[in-house]
CSV table of C-alpha atoms in Angstrom, one decimal:
chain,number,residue,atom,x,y,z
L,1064,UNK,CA,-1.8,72.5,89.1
L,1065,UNK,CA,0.6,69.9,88.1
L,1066,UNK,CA,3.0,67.0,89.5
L,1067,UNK,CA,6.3,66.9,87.3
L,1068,UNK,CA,8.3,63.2,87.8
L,1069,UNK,CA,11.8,64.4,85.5
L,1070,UNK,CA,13.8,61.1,84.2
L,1071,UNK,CA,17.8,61.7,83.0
L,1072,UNK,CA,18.6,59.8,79.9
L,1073,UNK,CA,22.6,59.0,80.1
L,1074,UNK,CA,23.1,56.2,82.6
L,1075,UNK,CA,19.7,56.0,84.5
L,1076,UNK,CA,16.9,55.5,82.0
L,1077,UNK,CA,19.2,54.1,79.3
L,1078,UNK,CA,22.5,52.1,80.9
L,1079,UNK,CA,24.3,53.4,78.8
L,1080,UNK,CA,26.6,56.7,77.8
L,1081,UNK,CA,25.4,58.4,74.6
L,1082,UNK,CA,28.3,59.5,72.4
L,1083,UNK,CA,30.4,55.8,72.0
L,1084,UNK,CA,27.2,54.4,71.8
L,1085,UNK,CA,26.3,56.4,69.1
L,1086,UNK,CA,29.5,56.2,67.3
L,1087,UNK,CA,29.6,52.3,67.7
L,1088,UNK,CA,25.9,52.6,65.8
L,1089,UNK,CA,27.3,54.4,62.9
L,1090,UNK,CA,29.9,51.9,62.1
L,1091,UNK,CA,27.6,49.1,62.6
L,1092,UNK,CA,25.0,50.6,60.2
L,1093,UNK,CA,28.0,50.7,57.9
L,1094,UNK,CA,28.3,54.8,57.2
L,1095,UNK,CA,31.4,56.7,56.0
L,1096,UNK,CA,34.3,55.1,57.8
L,1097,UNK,CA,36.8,58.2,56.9
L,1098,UNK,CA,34.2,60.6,59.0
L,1099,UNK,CA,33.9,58.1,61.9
L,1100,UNK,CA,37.8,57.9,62.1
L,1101,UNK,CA,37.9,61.8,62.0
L,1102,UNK,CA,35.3,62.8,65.0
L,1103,UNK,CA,36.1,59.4,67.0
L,1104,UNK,CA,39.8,60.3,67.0
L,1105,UNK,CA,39.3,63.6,68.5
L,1106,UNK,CA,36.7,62.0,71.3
L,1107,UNK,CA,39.7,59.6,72.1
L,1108,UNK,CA,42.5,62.7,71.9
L,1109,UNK,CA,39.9,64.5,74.7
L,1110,UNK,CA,39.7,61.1,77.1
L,1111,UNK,CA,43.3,60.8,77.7
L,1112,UNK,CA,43.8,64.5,78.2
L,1113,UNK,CA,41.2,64.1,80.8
L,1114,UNK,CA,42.3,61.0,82.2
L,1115,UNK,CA,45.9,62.6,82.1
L,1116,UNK,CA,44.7,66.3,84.2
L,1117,UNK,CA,46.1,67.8,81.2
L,1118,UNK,CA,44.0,70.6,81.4
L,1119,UNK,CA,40.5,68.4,80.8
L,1120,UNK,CA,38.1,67.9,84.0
L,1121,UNK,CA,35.4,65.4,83.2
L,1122,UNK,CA,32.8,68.1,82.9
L,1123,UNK,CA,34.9,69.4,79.7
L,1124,UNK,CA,35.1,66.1,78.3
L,1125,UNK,CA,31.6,65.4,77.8
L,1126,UNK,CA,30.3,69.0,77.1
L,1127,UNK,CA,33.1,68.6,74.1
L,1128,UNK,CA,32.1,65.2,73.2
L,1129,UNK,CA,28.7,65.3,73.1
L,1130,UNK,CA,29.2,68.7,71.3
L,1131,UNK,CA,31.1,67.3,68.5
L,1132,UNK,CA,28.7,64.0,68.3
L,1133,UNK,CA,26.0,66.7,66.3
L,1134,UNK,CA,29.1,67.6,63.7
L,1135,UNK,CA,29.1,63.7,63.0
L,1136,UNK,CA,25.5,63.1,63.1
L,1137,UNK,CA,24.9,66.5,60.4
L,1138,UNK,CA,27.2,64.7,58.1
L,1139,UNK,CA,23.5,63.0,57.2
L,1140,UNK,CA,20.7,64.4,55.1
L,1141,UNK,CA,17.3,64.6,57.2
L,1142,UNK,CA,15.7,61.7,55.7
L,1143,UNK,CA,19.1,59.4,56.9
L,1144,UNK,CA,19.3,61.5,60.4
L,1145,UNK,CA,15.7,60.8,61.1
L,1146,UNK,CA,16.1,56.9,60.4
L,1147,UNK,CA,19.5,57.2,62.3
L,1148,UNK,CA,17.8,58.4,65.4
L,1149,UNK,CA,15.5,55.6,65.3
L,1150,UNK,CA,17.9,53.1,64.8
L,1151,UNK,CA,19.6,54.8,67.5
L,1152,UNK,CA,16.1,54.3,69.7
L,1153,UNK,CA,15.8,50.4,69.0
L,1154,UNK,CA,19.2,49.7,69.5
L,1155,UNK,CA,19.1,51.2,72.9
L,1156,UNK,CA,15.7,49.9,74.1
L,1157,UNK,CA,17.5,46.2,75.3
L,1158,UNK,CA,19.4,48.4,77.9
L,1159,UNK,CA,16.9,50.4,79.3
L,1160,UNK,CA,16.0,50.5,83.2
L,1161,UNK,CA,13.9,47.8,83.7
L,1162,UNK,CA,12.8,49.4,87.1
L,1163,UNK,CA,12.4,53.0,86.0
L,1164,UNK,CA,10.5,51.8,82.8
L,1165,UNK,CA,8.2,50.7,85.7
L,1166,UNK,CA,8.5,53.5,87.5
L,1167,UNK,CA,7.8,56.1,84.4
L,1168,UNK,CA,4.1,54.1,83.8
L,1169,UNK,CA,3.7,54.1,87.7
L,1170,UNK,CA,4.4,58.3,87.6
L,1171,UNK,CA,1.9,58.8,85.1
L,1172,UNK,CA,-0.6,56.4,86.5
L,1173,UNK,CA,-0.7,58.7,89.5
L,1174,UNK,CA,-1.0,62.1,87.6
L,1175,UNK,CA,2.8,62.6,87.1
L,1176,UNK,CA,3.5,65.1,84.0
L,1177,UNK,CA,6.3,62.8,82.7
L,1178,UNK,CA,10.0,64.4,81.2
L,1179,UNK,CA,12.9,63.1,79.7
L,1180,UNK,CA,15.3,65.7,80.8
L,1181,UNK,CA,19.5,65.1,79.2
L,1182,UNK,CA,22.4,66.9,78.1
L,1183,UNK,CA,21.8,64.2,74.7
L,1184,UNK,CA,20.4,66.0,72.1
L,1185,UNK,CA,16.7,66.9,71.5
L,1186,UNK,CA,16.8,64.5,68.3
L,1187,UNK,CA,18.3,61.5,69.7
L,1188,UNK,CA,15.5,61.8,73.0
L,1189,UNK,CA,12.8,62.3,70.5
L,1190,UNK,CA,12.1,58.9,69.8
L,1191,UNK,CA,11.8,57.8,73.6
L,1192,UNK,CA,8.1,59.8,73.5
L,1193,UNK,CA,7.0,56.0,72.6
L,1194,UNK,CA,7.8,55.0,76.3
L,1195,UNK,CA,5.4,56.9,77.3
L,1196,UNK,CA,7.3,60.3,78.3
L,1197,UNK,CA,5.1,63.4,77.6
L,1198,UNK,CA,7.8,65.5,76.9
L,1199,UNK,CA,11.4,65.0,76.2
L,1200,UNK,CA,13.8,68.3,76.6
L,1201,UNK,CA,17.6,68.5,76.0
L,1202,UNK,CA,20.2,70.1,74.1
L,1203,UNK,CA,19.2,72.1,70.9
L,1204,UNK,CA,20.4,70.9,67.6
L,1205,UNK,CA,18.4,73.7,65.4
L,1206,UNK,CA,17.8,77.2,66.3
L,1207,UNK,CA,15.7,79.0,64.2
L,1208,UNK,CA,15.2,75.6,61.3
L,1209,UNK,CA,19.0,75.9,61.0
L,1210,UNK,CA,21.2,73.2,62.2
L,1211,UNK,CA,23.9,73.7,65.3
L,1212,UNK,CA,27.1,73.0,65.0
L,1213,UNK,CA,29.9,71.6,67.2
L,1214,UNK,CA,30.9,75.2,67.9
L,1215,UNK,CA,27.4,77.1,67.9
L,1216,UNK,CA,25.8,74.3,70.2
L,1217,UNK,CA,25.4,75.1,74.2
L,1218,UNK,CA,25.1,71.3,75.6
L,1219,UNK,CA,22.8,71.9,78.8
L,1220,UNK,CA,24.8,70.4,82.0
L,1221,UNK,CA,24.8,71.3,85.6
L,1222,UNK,CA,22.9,74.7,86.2
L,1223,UNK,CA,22.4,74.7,82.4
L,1224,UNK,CA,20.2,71.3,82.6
L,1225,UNK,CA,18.0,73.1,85.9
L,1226,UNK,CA,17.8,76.2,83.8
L,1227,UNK,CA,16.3,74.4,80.6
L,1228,UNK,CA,14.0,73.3,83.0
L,1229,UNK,CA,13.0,75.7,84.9
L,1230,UNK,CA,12.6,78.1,81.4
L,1231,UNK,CA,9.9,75.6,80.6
L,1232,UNK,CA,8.3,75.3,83.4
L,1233,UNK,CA,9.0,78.8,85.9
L,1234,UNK,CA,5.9,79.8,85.6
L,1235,UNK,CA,3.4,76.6,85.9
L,1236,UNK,CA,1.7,76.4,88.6
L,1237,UNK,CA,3.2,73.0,90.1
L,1238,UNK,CA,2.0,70.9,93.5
L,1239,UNK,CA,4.9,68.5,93.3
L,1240,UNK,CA,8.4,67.6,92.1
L,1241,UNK,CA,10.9,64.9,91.7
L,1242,UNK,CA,13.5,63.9,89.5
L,1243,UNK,CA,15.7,60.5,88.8
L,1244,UNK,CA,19.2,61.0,88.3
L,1245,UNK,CA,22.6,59.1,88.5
L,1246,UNK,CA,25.1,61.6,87.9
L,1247,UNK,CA,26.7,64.5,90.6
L,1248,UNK,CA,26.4,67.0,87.6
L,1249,UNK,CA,22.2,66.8,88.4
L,1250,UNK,CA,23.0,67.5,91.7
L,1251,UNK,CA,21.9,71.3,91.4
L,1252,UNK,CA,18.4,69.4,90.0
L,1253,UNK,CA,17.8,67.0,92.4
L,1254,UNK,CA,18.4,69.7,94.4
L,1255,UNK,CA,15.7,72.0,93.3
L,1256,UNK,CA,12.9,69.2,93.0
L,1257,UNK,CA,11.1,68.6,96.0
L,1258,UNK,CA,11.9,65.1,96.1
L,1259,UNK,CA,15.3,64.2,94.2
L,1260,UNK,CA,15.9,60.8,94.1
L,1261,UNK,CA,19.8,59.6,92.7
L,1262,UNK,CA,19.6,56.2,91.2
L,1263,UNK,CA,22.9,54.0,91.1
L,1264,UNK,CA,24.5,57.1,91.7
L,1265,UNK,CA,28.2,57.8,90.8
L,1266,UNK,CA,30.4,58.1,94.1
L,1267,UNK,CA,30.9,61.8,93.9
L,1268,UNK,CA,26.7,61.9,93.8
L,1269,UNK,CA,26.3,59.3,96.5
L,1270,UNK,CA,28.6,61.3,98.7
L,1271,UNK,CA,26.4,64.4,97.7
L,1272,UNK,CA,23.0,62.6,98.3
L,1273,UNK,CA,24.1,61.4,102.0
L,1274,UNK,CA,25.3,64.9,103.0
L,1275,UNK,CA,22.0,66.2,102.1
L,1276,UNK,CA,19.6,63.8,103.1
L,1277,UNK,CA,18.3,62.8,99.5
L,1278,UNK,CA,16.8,59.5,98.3
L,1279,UNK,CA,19.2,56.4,97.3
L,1280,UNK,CA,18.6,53.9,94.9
L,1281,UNK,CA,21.6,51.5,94.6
């Protein structure tokens, strides 16, 4: 039997969003400008379709941004990518949750199987296994030792994110659930947990939480 305690990565563990942050990284590590330029432009192209309602919900947005982050990040050779990624770690560490880094040692004091559960790719949640998470699952960036691509990747949101989850775990036998999120796109997650807890969540969460009766953290 086992007690799951799930943790989302954009916005609750890490106060940040992924992609700029990433992007902001690479500049700052000083790699090639001309690629930067090229995926960044798209990303900003994207935002003010979406902020326009030309045909870009906010859902669409990120799947495509976060999507098109891996085409920047494969323009490095696996020695780079793996240093990347922990530059990437250390550079995000400052604005982690204070109280949920408190929370995750407090979950596995009591038994709690830990995860690290995000839309963010696999390689880029990786490195958080040194705060303790016992496992860390999000989007693929290799199938079968091959790297993904922009167009061959399928970013895990909404259902997709309670389905990668449920894939690992379906059939474990499990006493007790619950799951930290900040975003209305976990709603179908904290949903399915038996105890979903939304932390600072977004207005379009909050509104969800209070309708049914889940835990707040503001």
């Amino acid at each position: 039997m086992m007690n799951i305690a799930i943790y989302d990565f954009d916005g609750t563990y890490v106060n940040v969003q992924t992609v700029p942050h990433v992007f902001k990284l690479w500049k700052q590590l000083g790699y090639d400008l001309n690629v930067y330029k090229k995926h960044w432009s798209k990303i900003v192209r994207w935002y003010l379709l979406h902020k326009l309602k030309i045909g870009w919900n906010k859902e669409t947005f990120r799947k495509n941004a976060m999507a098109l982050t891996i085409d920047l990040l494969h323009h490095l050779n696996d020695v780079e990518l793996k240093n990347f990624m922990e530059e990437l770690y250390q550079s995000l560490k400052p604005v982690i949750s204070s109280d949920l880094k408190k929370q995750l040692q407090e979950d596995k004091k009591k038994g709690y199987y830990t995860i690290l559960l995000s839309g963010s790719f696999d390689i880029m949640l990786e490195p958080f296994l040194k705060e303790g998470f016992d496992e860390v699952i999000g989007t693929e960036s290799k199938k079968n030792g091959k790297r993904l691509n922009s167009k061959s990747v399928e970013i895990i949101i909404r259902d997709k994110k309670l389905g990668a989850f449920i894939d690992r775990f379906g059939t474990t036998q499990i006493t007790h659930t619950k799951a930290y999120a900040d975003s209305y796109y976990d709603l179908p997650l904290l949903l399915h947990v038996n105890k979903g807890i939304c932390y600072h969540p977004d207005k379009k969460l909050k509104d969800a939480c209070n309708i049914n009766k889940l835990h707040i953290i503001e």
